[in-house]
Short mmCIF file of C-alpha atoms in Angstrom, two decimals:
data_model
loop_
_atom_site.label_atom_id
_atom_site.label_comp_id
_atom_site.label_asym_id
_atom_site.label_seq_id
_atom_site.Cartn_x
_atom_site.Cartn_y
_atom_site.Cartn_z
CA MET A 220 0.24 -0.01 -0.02
CA VAL A 221 1.22 3.50 -0.85
CA GLU A 222 1.55 5.58 2.37
CA ARG A 223 0.40 8.89 3.34
CA GLY A 224 3.58 10.41 2.84
CA GLU A 225 4.09 9.43 -0.58
CA TRP A 226 0.50 10.45 -1.67
CA ARG A 227 1.51 13.96 -0.61
CA LEU A 228 4.52 13.40 -2.47
CA LEU A 229 2.84 12.33 -5.74
CA CYS A 230 0.21 15.23 -5.61
CA LEU A 231 3.32 18.00 -5.37
CA LEU A 232 5.06 16.17 -8.32
CA LEU A 233 1.61 16.15 -10.32
CA HIS A 234 0.92 19.91 -9.28
CA ALA A 235 4.46 20.72 -10.41
CA ALA A 236 3.80 18.81 -13.52
CA TRP A 237 0.48 21.08 -14.56
CA LEU A 238 2.40 23.91 -13.48
CA GLY A 239 5.30 23.60 -16.05
CA CYS A 240 2.80 22.61 -18.59
CA VAL A 241 0.71 25.71 -18.19
CA LEU A 242 4.15 27.80 -17.73
CA THR A 243 5.20 26.30 -21.18
CA ALA A 244 1.87 27.08 -22.93
CA GLU A 245 1.90 30.69 -22.02
CA ALA A 246 5.65 31.05 -23.13
CA HIS A 247 4.70 29.97 -26.66
CA THR A 248 1.03 31.98 -26.58
CA CYS A 249 1.60 35.08 -28.41
CA PRO A 250 -0.59 38.17 -28.25
CA PRO A 251 -3.39 38.60 -30.81
CA SER A 252 -1.77 41.30 -32.38
CA CYS A 253 1.18 39.50 -32.42
CA ASN A 254 2.06 36.72 -35.35
CA LYS A 255 5.13 35.64 -33.89
CA CYS A 256 6.72 35.98 -30.29
CA SER A 257 10.07 34.52 -28.23
CA ALA A 258 9.12 34.67 -25.08
CA PRO A 259 5.68 35.93 -23.53
CA ASN A 260 5.04 40.12 -24.14
CA GLN A 261 8.20 39.77 -26.69
CA CYS A 262 6.87 39.87 -29.95
CA ASP A 263 9.09 39.28 -32.89
CA GLU A 264 6.35 40.11 -35.89
CA CYS A 265 3.19 42.07 -35.29
CA GLY A 266 0.01 41.17 -37.40
CA ARG A 267 -1.93 43.85 -39.96
CA GLY A 268 -2.76 46.95 -38.63
CA TRP A 269 -0.50 46.59 -35.64
CA LEU A 270 3.06 48.42 -35.45
CA LEU A 271 6.19 46.18 -33.48
CA TYR A 272 7.43 48.86 -31.16
CA ASN A 273 10.12 48.01 -28.05
CA SER A 274 9.05 43.87 -28.88
CA LYS A 275 5.28 45.05 -28.18
CA CYS A 276 2.07 45.68 -30.91
CA VAL A 277 1.11 48.58 -31.07
CA ASP A 278 -2.26 49.63 -32.80
CA ILE A 279 -1.85 51.95 -36.11
CA ASP A 280 -4.21 54.80 -36.40
CA GLU A 281 -5.08 54.21 -40.21
CA CYS A 282 -7.21 57.30 -39.70
CA GLY A 283 -4.48 59.52 -39.89
CA THR A 284 -2.57 57.97 -42.34
CA GLU A 285 -3.68 57.07 -46.25
CA PHE A 286 -4.91 53.96 -45.32
CA GLY A 287 -8.25 55.38 -43.40
CA VAL A 288 -9.72 56.61 -46.88
CA CYS A 289 -13.47 57.02 -46.94
CA SER A 290 -16.58 58.67 -48.86
CA LEU A 291 -17.36 62.08 -48.75
CA ASP A 292 -20.30 61.33 -47.14
CA SER A 293 -18.31 59.25 -44.26
CA TYR A 294 -15.56 59.57 -41.81
CA CYS A 295 -13.03 57.45 -40.32
CA PHE A 296 -13.28 55.76 -37.38
CA ASN A 297 -10.17 53.72 -35.50
CA LYS A 298 -10.95 50.52 -34.23
CA ALA A 299 -8.11 48.10 -32.77
CA GLY A 300 -5.87 46.56 -35.89
CA SER A 301 -8.21 47.89 -38.50
CA TYR A 302 -10.54 51.06 -38.75
CA GLU A 303 -14.23 51.74 -40.09
CA CYS A 304 -16.13 54.17 -42.14
CA LYS A 305 -19.32 55.72 -40.56
CA ASN A 306 -22.08 58.04 -42.24
CA CYS A 307 -21.88 61.23 -41.58
CA ASP A 308 -24.49 62.94 -39.40
CA PRO A 309 -27.81 64.39 -41.64
CA ALA A 310 -26.91 67.89 -41.17
CA CYS A 311 -23.27 67.50 -43.17
CA VAL A 312 -21.89 67.59 -46.51
CA GLY A 313 -18.94 66.20 -45.70
CA CYS A 314 -17.61 65.69 -42.24
CA MET A 315 -14.79 64.99 -39.69
CA GLY A 316 -16.18 62.69 -37.28
CA SER A 317 -19.57 62.20 -35.72
CA GLY A 318 -22.54 64.74 -34.91
CA PRO A 319 -23.20 68.25 -36.44
CA ALA A 320 -20.29 69.62 -34.78
CA ARG A 321 -18.34 67.83 -36.82
CA CYS A 322 -19.45 69.06 -40.58
CA ARG A 323 -17.35 70.33 -43.18
CA LYS A 324 -20.32 71.84 -44.95
CA CYS A 325 -24.12 72.54 -43.80
CA ALA A 326 -26.48 70.39 -45.78
CA PRO A 327 -29.59 72.16 -47.40
CA GLY A 328 -32.03 72.89 -44.87
CA TYR A 329 -29.53 73.45 -41.93
CA ARG A 330 -27.68 76.56 -41.15
CA LEU A 331 -24.19 76.96 -38.83
CA THR A 332 -25.47 77.99 -35.40
CA GLY A 333 -22.26 78.47 -33.33
CA SER A 334 -20.56 75.33 -33.80
CA LYS A 335 -23.20 72.87 -35.37
CA CYS A 336 -25.28 72.55 -38.17
CA LEU A 337 -28.73 73.12 -36.79
CA ASP A 338 -32.39 72.37 -38.58
CA VAL A 339 -33.72 75.80 -40.38
CA ASP A 340 -37.37 76.35 -39.46
CA GLU A 341 -38.48 77.29 -43.01
CA CYS A 342 -42.04 77.63 -41.78
CA SER A 343 -41.18 80.51 -39.68
CA TYR A 344 -37.78 81.79 -41.84
CA MET A 345 -39.62 81.78 -45.03
CA VAL A 346 -42.74 84.58 -45.57
CA LEU A 347 -44.50 82.10 -48.05
CA ALA A 348 -43.08 78.44 -47.81
CA CYS A 349 -46.49 77.32 -48.61
CA PRO A 350 -47.90 80.20 -51.32
CA ALA A 351 -51.71 78.51 -51.80
CA LEU A 352 -54.38 79.96 -48.58
CA ASP A 353 -55.79 76.15 -47.70
CA GLU A 354 -52.18 74.68 -47.17
CA ILE A 355 -50.44 74.85 -43.81
CA CYS A 356 -46.70 74.63 -43.41
CA THR A 357 -45.27 71.87 -41.53
CA ASN A 358 -41.29 72.05 -40.73
CA THR A 359 -39.24 68.79 -41.12
CA GLU A 360 -35.96 67.84 -40.36
CA GLY A 361 -33.81 69.56 -42.84
CA SER A 362 -37.06 70.80 -44.89
CA PHE A 363 -40.92 71.06 -44.66
CA ARG A 364 -43.78 70.27 -46.11
CA CYS A 365 -47.00 71.69 -46.71
CA ASP A 366 -50.39 69.74 -45.51
CA CYS A 367 -54.11 70.99 -46.66
CA ALA A 368 -56.00 72.53 -44.31
CA LYS A 369 -58.26 71.08 -41.99
CA GLY A 370 -61.82 70.30 -44.29
CA PHE A 371 -59.71 70.12 -47.10
CA ILE A 372 -57.77 67.09 -49.10
CA ARG A 373 -55.28 67.18 -51.57
CA LYS A 374 -56.48 66.30 -55.21
CA GLY A 375 -54.39 66.26 -58.10
CA GLY A 376 -51.57 68.22 -56.24
CA VAL A 377 -53.95 71.34 -54.97
CA CYS A 378 -55.94 70.89 -51.76
CA VAL A 379 -59.68 70.89 -52.48
CA MET A 380 -62.59 70.90 -49.65
CA LYS A 381 -63.48 67.63 -48.58
CA GLN A 382 -67.44 66.82 -50.07
CA LEU A 383 -69.63 65.19 -47.77
CA SER A 384 -71.50 62.28 -47.32
CA SER A 385 -74.13 61.52 -49.04
CA VAL A 386 -76.54 61.00 -46.00
CA GLN A 387 -75.13 64.31 -44.79
CA ASP A 388 -75.85 66.20 -47.62
CA LYS A 389 -79.53 65.31 -48.49
CA GLY A 390 -82.59 66.10 -46.39
CA LEU A 391 -85.02 63.44 -45.14
CA PHE A 392 -87.26 64.02 -48.12
CA GLU A 393 -85.12 65.10 -50.74
CA ASN A 394 -84.83 61.91 -53.03
CA ILE A 395 -88.53 61.09 -52.69
CA GLN A 396 -90.52 60.28 -56.12
CA ASP A 397 -93.46 61.72 -57.19
CA GLU A 398 -95.24 58.41 -56.67
CA GLU A 399 -94.12 58.43 -52.92
CA VAL A 400 -95.37 61.80 -52.21
CA VAL A 401 -98.81 60.91 -53.92
CA VAL A 402 -98.80 57.79 -51.34
CA LEU A 403 -97.62 59.93 -48.74
CA GLN A 404 -100.47 62.43 -49.29
CA GLN A 405 -103.02 59.69 -49.60
CA MET A 406 -101.70 58.41 -46.03
CA PHE A 407 -102.05 61.81 -44.47
CA MET A 408 -105.64 62.18 -45.56
CA GLY A 409 -106.94 58.89 -44.58
CA VAL A 410 -105.61 59.49 -41.39
CA LEU A 411 -106.91 62.57 -41.00
CA LEU A 412 -110.68 61.35 -42.22
CA CYS A 413 -110.26 58.54 -39.92
CA ALA A 414 -109.86 60.95 -36.96
CA LEU A 415 -112.71 63.37 -38.39
CA GLY A 416 -115.27 60.16 -38.91
CA THR A 417 -114.43 59.33 -35.21
CA LEU A 418 -115.36 62.69 -33.97
CA ALA A 419 -118.30 63.14 -36.26
CA ALA A 420 -119.75 59.31 -35.06
CA LYS A 421 -119.88 60.94 -31.27
CA GLY A 422 -122.37 63.58 -32.94
CA ASP A 423 -120.28 66.82 -33.25
CA LEU A 424 -121.52 68.79 -35.73
CA VAL A 425 -118.71 71.02 -36.21
CA TYR A 426 -116.29 68.00 -36.92
CA THR A 427 -119.27 65.95 -39.03
CA SER A 428 -119.09 69.10 -41.33
CA ILE A 429 -115.68 69.07 -41.69
CA PHE A 430 -115.54 65.63 -42.00
CA ILE A 431 -118.43 65.88 -45.21
CA GLY A 432 -116.30 68.71 -46.46
CA ALA A 433 -113.45 66.50 -46.67
CA ILE A 434 -114.80 63.88 -48.15
CA ALA A 435 -116.39 66.23 -50.98
CA ALA A 436 -112.83 67.69 -51.45
CA MET A 437 -111.14 64.47 -52.08
CA SER A 438 -113.84 63.38 -54.31
CA GLY A 439 -113.95 66.36 -56.22
CA TYR A 440 -109.99 66.43 -56.22
CA TRP A 441 -110.05 62.83 -57.53
CA LEU A 442 -112.66 63.15 -60.29
CA SER A 443 -110.96 66.04 -61.49
CA ASP A 444 -107.63 64.19 -61.74
CA ARG A 445 -109.42 61.68 -63.61
CA GLY A 446 -111.31 63.72 -65.89
CA ASP A 447 -107.98 65.33 -66.68
CA ARG A 448 -106.29 62.23 -67.31
CA LEU A 449 -108.94 60.76 -69.67
CA LEU A 450 -109.15 63.82 -71.72
CA ASP A 451 -105.59 64.07 -72.07
CA SER A 452 -105.76 60.34 -73.40
CA PHE A 453 -108.92 61.09 -75.68
CA LEU A 454 -106.93 64.30 -77.02
CA LYS A 455 -103.88 62.48 -77.79
CA GLY A 456 -105.76 59.68 -79.15
CA ARG A 457 -107.13 61.69 -81.62
#
């Protein structure tokens, strides 16, 4: 059997072996910026975007060299071992960095205020931004738009007054036909005659006289109307 002291010695040996492996691995592991190294923190050759200085790799700021070339509407942003071209602020025409304070020139719709290119409120600055009387000027970022006033809609590039719905435009009896008018008149007269007849049946002489007069008037109107129609048919037949 292995004695207790021997177990302790064996553990110490295993620990020493493990520590030696770790140190050996670290000695042969280079930093990410280093392609070749002879010792920890002892770089012999740097990767792309890095410069060897005192056995260490230092990041190259491409934005300060001819390598960091970006388009006119973007600016150079340095990164570890590389760079990135980022878009200029919308207020800028060309820029040297981020934000409206780094513009080379202000874009249309913007004006240099202090050290920044800020939006111009055309609705307040221009006398007749929207020339039409039925338009309202609405300021937007870098520009403006002309909206139709309340109660108007845009058609064919101009603002025209909204048309009310047919239900709102027309009255209750506006679309009624002539035949429907006659039916309504007959219904009204029928109700009236029924009411007068009911009152006349009670023996009231006044309502009896009105009832008889109404019957006579309706009969005369009906006979005269029928007579006119018969005469008109007869004349057309001739």
